[in-house]
Amino acid sequence: MKNVEESVGIDVSKLTIDVHLFKKNKHHQFVNNNKGFKDMLKWLSKEGLDMNLVLFCFEHTGWYCLKLSFFLHELSLKYTCVNPIEIKRSIGLKRAKTDKDDAGYLAHYAWIRREEIEQSIPPSSSIVELQRMMSLREQLVKHTVSLKNLRTGMLQLVSDQTTDPSVLILDKTIEELELQTRTIEKEMELLIKTDDTLNTNYKLSKTVKGVGKILAIQMLIHTHNYSRFMSWRQFSSYCGLVPYPYQSGTSIKGRNKIHSISDRKMKSLLSMSAISAIRCDKELKIYYDQRIQEGKPKMVVLNIIRNKIVSRIFATVKRGTPYVELNQFAA
């Protein structure tokens, strides 16, 4: 990022933000809301800084950093929202941890890498709302599964489940949770329909065999409506679907492995999508059977199909046309 004369590290927590100036080596704490952000800019101005020449850097802390992202973006200020793992590994060995120190590390990180850092862009309000609804749905599903498992265990000690009060209460609770899950799913679809681009990309992704409603919505959320990643290969790497080499010198020559740092939620969804696609897509079914007969491990073949699904989704969105199964037109 060009034209940077000062880096500002911001450690974001639920109630406060700790702000550190790298070159001036000064620290201040503000409230994590719009008033606190305005006070931060006033303090920086008093320090003689030109806001257009300042690079703000903070970690991605989920909901807590969104307000700050929107505030800086609306004022067209330079900022970057960094993965916490990247910051942690750049620091090296440290024994103590305070918010003040973390802000200093962020400011140092931003200054050292100021020329290679890219401007961050916050997700749209529709994506944020979708993400909020999806988080609620995940909790509802989690509680439903938990209660179903509890009910299964209880039935081992119940003689008549139609009269047992505990089982009846569980049945009503599970029924209500499933109803609320269906309701939030309908609300997500209604929200998508209010945005033409979201709705178009959502429908296009669902034309790919194996892609259902939840995966299509999760793709919108994780890719920020297909604007966050330049290609499907980048997204596959983000999900943990790309094998990387593992070798050193002449003695260590391991096989290519998938890295442990990945989005496990998307990886799991794509695994279920791949299993579904093998069953309903003749082309993938033939491919899967052929590779298994050749001696390829099942999980390796499944991972290849996961990548195929990701590439198909990105291709349909990029072209703006639905996915077409070519083998049905073969002579």
GROMACS .gro file of N, CA and C in nm, residues 243-316:
model
  222
  243PRO      N    1  -0.365  -2.997  -0.169
  243PRO     CA    2  -0.249  -3.063  -0.109
  243PRO      C    3  -0.120  -2.987  -0.139
  244TYR      N    4  -0.035  -2.974  -0.038
  244TYR     CA    5   0.092  -2.903  -0.053
  244TYR      C    6   0.209  -2.999  -0.033
  245PRO      N    7   0.323  -2.974  -0.098
  245PRO     CA    8   0.440  -3.062  -0.081
  245PRO      C    9   0.501  -3.050   0.057
  246TYR      N   10   0.564  -3.158   0.101
  246TYR     CA   11   0.632  -3.160   0.230
  246TYR      C   12   0.767  -3.228   0.211
  247GLN      N   13   0.872  -3.146   0.197
  247GLN     CA   14   1.004  -3.202   0.175
  247GLN      C   15   1.112  -3.106   0.222
  248SER      N   16   1.227  -3.161   0.255
  248SER     CA   17   1.340  -3.081   0.301
  248SER      C   18   1.468  -3.159   0.277
  249GLY      N   19   1.559  -3.099   0.202
  249GLY     CA   20   1.687  -3.165   0.174
  249GLY      C   21   1.669  -3.294   0.096
  250THR      N   22   1.748  -3.393   0.133
  250THR     CA   23   1.742  -3.522   0.063
  250THR      C   24   1.677  -3.632   0.147
  251SER      N   25   1.654  -3.605   0.276
  251SER     CA   26   1.602  -3.709   0.365
  251SER      C   27   1.452  -3.702   0.383
  252ILE      N   28   1.394  -3.583   0.379
  252ILE     CA   29   1.250  -3.567   0.403
  252ILE      C   30   1.180  -3.544   0.270
  253LYS      N   31   1.108  -3.644   0.227
  253LYS     CA   32   1.030  -3.634   0.103
  253LYS      C   33   0.893  -3.697   0.126
  254GLY      N   34   0.811  -3.623   0.199
  254GLY     CA   35   0.677  -3.673   0.229
  254GLY      C   36   0.582  -3.651   0.113
  255ARG      N   37   0.471  -3.721   0.118
  255ARG     CA   38   0.370  -3.703   0.013
  255ARG      C   39   0.297  -3.570   0.035
  256ASN      N   40   0.235  -3.521  -0.070
  256ASN     CA   41   0.161  -3.397  -0.060
  256ASN      C   42   0.046  -3.412   0.039
  257LYS      N   43   0.030  -3.312   0.125
  257LYS     CA   44  -0.073  -3.317   0.228
  257LYS      C   45  -0.155  -3.189   0.229
  258ILE      N   46  -0.279  -3.204   0.273
  258ILE     CA   47  -0.365  -3.089   0.295
  258ILE      C   48  -0.327  -3.024   0.426
  259HIS      N   49  -0.315  -2.892   0.428
  259HIS     CA   50  -0.272  -2.822   0.549
  259HIS      C   51  -0.384  -2.818   0.652
  260SER      N   52  -0.343  -2.819   0.778
  260SER     CA   53  -0.442  -2.822   0.887
  260SER      C   54  -0.516  -2.689   0.903
  261ILE      N   55  -0.454  -2.579   0.858
  261ILE     CA   56  -0.520  -2.449   0.867
  261ILE      C   57  -0.621  -2.439   0.753
  262SER      N   58  -0.748  -2.442   0.787
  262SER     CA   59  -0.852  -2.442   0.685
  262SER      C   60  -0.985  -2.400   0.747
  263ASP      N   61  -1.082  -2.378   0.662
  263ASP     CA   62  -1.217  -2.350   0.708
  263ASP      C   63  -1.290  -2.484   0.719
  264ARG      N   64  -1.296  -2.539   0.838
  264ARG     CA   65  -1.350  -2.674   0.856
  264ARG      C   66  -1.499  -2.681   0.825
  265LYS      N   67  -1.568  -2.571   0.847
  265LYS     CA   68  -1.712  -2.570   0.819
  265LYS      C   69  -1.737  -2.589   0.671
  266MET      N   70  -1.667  -2.512   0.587
  266MET     CA   71  -1.685  -2.523   0.442
  266MET      C   72  -1.633  -2.658   0.393
  267LYS      N   73  -1.525  -2.704   0.453
  267LYS     CA   74  -1.468  -2.833   0.412
  267LYS      C   75  -1.567  -2.945   0.436
  268SER      N   76  -1.636  -2.941   0.552
  268SER     CA   77  -1.735  -3.042   0.584
  268SER      C   78  -1.855  -3.035   0.490
  269LEU      N   79  -1.902  -2.914   0.462
  269LEU     CA   80  -2.015  -2.897   0.371
  269LEU      C   81  -1.983  -2.947   0.231
  270LEU      N   82  -1.862  -2.918   0.185
  270LEU     CA   83  -1.821  -2.962   0.052
  270LEU      C   84  -1.803  -3.114   0.046
  271SER      N   85  -1.765  -3.174   0.158
  271SER     CA   86  -1.755  -3.321   0.163
  271SER      C   87  -1.892  -3.384   0.145
  272MET      N   88  -1.992  -3.331   0.216
  272MET     CA   89  -2.128  -3.383   0.201
  272MET      C   90  -2.182  -3.357   0.060
  273SER      N   91  -2.144  -3.241   0.004
  273SER     CA   92  -2.185  -3.208  -0.132
  273SER      C   93  -2.124  -3.306  -0.232
  274ALA      N   94  -1.996  -3.342  -0.210
  274ALA     CA   95  -1.928  -3.436  -0.301
  274ALA      C   96  -1.994  -3.573  -0.296
  275ILE      N   97  -2.030  -3.619  -0.176
  275ILE     CA   98  -2.096  -3.749  -0.162
  275ILE      C   99  -2.230  -3.748  -0.234
  276SER      N  100  -2.304  -3.637  -0.220
  276SER     CA  101  -2.433  -3.625  -0.288
  276SER      C  102  -2.415  -3.620  -0.439
  277ALA      N  103  -2.311  -3.548  -0.485
  277ALA     CA  104  -2.287  -3.534  -0.629
  277ALA      C  105  -2.251  -3.669  -0.692
  278ILE      N  106  -2.176  -3.752  -0.620
  278ILE     CA  107  -2.139  -3.884  -0.673
  278ILE      C  108  -2.264  -3.968  -0.699
  279ARG      N  109  -2.364  -3.950  -0.615
  279ARG     CA  110  -2.487  -4.029  -0.628
  279ARG      C  111  -2.577  -3.980  -0.742
  280CYS      N  112  -2.579  -3.848  -0.765
  280CYS     CA  113  -2.676  -3.795  -0.862
  280CYS      C  114  -2.614  -3.747  -0.992
  281ASP      N  115  -2.481  -3.741  -1.000
  281ASP     CA  116  -2.414  -3.696  -1.122
  281ASP      C  117  -2.345  -3.816  -1.187
  282LYS      N  118  -2.392  -3.859  -1.304
  282LYS     CA  119  -2.337  -3.977  -1.369
  282LYS      C  120  -2.189  -3.960  -1.403
  283GLU      N  121  -2.153  -3.841  -1.447
  283GLU     CA  122  -2.014  -3.815  -1.485
  283GLU      C  123  -1.921  -3.833  -1.364
  284LEU      N  124  -1.958  -3.775  -1.250
  284LEU     CA  125  -1.875  -3.786  -1.131
  284LEU      C  126  -1.878  -3.928  -1.076
  285LYS      N  127  -1.990  -3.997  -1.091
  285LYS     CA  128  -1.999  -4.135  -1.045
  285LYS      C  129  -1.903  -4.224  -1.123
  286ILE      N  130  -1.899  -4.206  -1.255
  286ILE     CA  131  -1.807  -4.284  -1.339
  286ILE      C  132  -1.662  -4.251  -1.305
  287TYR      N  133  -1.635  -4.122  -1.288
  287TYR     CA  134  -1.499  -4.078  -1.254
  287TYR      C  135  -1.455  -4.138  -1.120
  288TYR      N  136  -1.544  -4.131  -1.020
  288TYR     CA  137  -1.513  -4.183  -0.887
  288TYR      C  138  -1.482  -4.333  -0.893
  289ASP      N  139  -1.566  -4.410  -0.962
  289ASP     CA  140  -1.547  -4.555  -0.971
  289ASP      C  141  -1.417  -4.589  -1.043
  290GLN      N  142  -1.386  -4.516  -1.150
  290GLN     CA  143  -1.264  -4.542  -1.225
  290GLN      C  144  -1.139  -4.518  -1.140
  291ARG      N  145  -1.138  -4.408  -1.068
  291ARG     CA  146  -1.020  -4.377  -0.987
  291ARG      C  147  -1.003  -4.475  -0.871
  292ILE      N  148  -1.114  -4.520  -0.813
  292ILE     CA  149  -1.106  -4.620  -0.706
  292ILE      C  150  -1.050  -4.751  -0.760
  293GLN      N  151  -1.094  -4.792  -0.881
  293GLN     CA  152  -1.044  -4.915  -0.943
  293GLN      C  153  -0.895  -4.905  -0.975
  294GLU      N  154  -0.848  -4.783  -1.001
  294GLU     CA  155  -0.705  -4.762  -1.029
  294GLU      C  156  -0.621  -4.770  -0.903
  295GLY      N  157  -0.687  -4.774  -0.787
  295GLY     CA  158  -0.613  -4.786  -0.662
  295GLY      C  159  -0.598  -4.657  -0.584
  296LYS      N  160  -0.665  -4.551  -0.628
  296LYS     CA  161  -0.659  -4.424  -0.556
  296LYS      C  162  -0.736  -4.435  -0.425
  297PRO      N  163  -0.683  -4.381  -0.315
  297PRO     CA  164  -0.757  -4.381  -0.188
  297PRO      C  165  -0.889  -4.304  -0.203
  298LYS      N  166  -0.991  -4.349  -0.132
  298LYS     CA  167  -1.123  -4.289  -0.146
  298LYS      C  168  -1.124  -4.140  -0.108
  299MET      N  169  -1.053  -4.104  -0.002
  299MET     CA  170  -1.053  -3.964   0.042
  299MET      C  171  -0.981  -3.875  -0.058
  300VAL      N  172  -0.881  -3.929  -0.127
  300VAL     CA  173  -0.812  -3.851  -0.230
  300VAL      C  174  -0.906  -3.821  -0.346
  301VAL      N  175  -0.982  -3.922  -0.388
  301VAL     CA  176  -1.078  -3.904  -0.497
  301VAL      C  177  -1.190  -3.809  -0.454
  302LEU      N  178  -1.234  -3.825  -0.329
  302LEU     CA  179  -1.339  -3.736  -0.277
  302LEU      C  180  -1.292  -3.591  -0.276
  303ASN      N  181  -1.164  -3.571  -0.242
  303ASN     CA  182  -1.110  -3.435  -0.240
  303ASN      C  183  -1.105  -3.377  -0.381
  304ILE      N  184  -1.072  -3.460  -0.480
  304ILE     CA  185  -1.071  -3.414  -0.619
  304ILE      C  186  -1.211  -3.369  -0.660
  305ILE      N  187  -1.312  -3.445  -0.619
  305ILE     CA  188  -1.450  -3.410  -0.654
  305ILE      C  189  -1.493  -3.283  -0.582
  306ARG      N  190  -1.446  -3.264  -0.459
  306ARG     CA  191  -1.475  -3.139  -0.389
  306ARG      C  192  -1.421  -3.020  -0.467
  307ASN      N  193  -1.301  -3.033  -0.519
  307ASN     CA  194  -1.242  -2.926  -0.599
  307ASN      C  195  -1.320  -2.905  -0.729
  308LYS      N  196  -1.367  -3.014  -0.789
  308LYS     CA  197  -1.447  -3.003  -0.910
  308LYS      C  198  -1.575  -2.924  -0.885
  309ILE      N  199  -1.638  -2.949  -0.771
  309ILE     CA  200  -1.762  -2.878  -0.737
  309ILE      C  201  -1.735  -2.729  -0.718
  310VAL      N  202  -1.627  -2.697  -0.647
  310VAL     CA  203  -1.591  -2.556  -0.627
  310VAL      C  204  -1.565  -2.488  -0.760
  311SER      N  205  -1.490  -2.555  -0.849
  311SER     CA  206  -1.459  -2.495  -0.980
  311SER      C  207  -1.586  -2.475  -1.063
  312ARG      N  208  -1.679  -2.569  -1.054
  312ARG     CA  209  -1.805  -2.557  -1.128
  312ARG      C  210  -1.888  -2.440  -1.076
  313ILE      N  211  -1.892  -2.424  -0.945
  313ILE     CA  212  -1.969  -2.313  -0.887
  313ILE      C  213  -1.912  -2.180  -0.933
  314PHE      N  214  -1.781  -2.164  -0.923
  314PHE     CA  215  -1.719  -2.038  -0.964
  314PHE      C  216  -1.737  -2.014  -1.113
  315ALA      N  217  -1.732  -2.121  -1.193
  315ALA     CA  218  -1.748  -2.107  -1.338
  315ALA      C  219  -1.888  -2.059  -1.374
  316THR      N  220  -1.990  -2.115  -1.310
  316THR     CA  221  -2.128  -2.074  -1.341
  316THR      C  222  -2.150  -1.928  -1.302
   0.00000   0.00000   0.00000
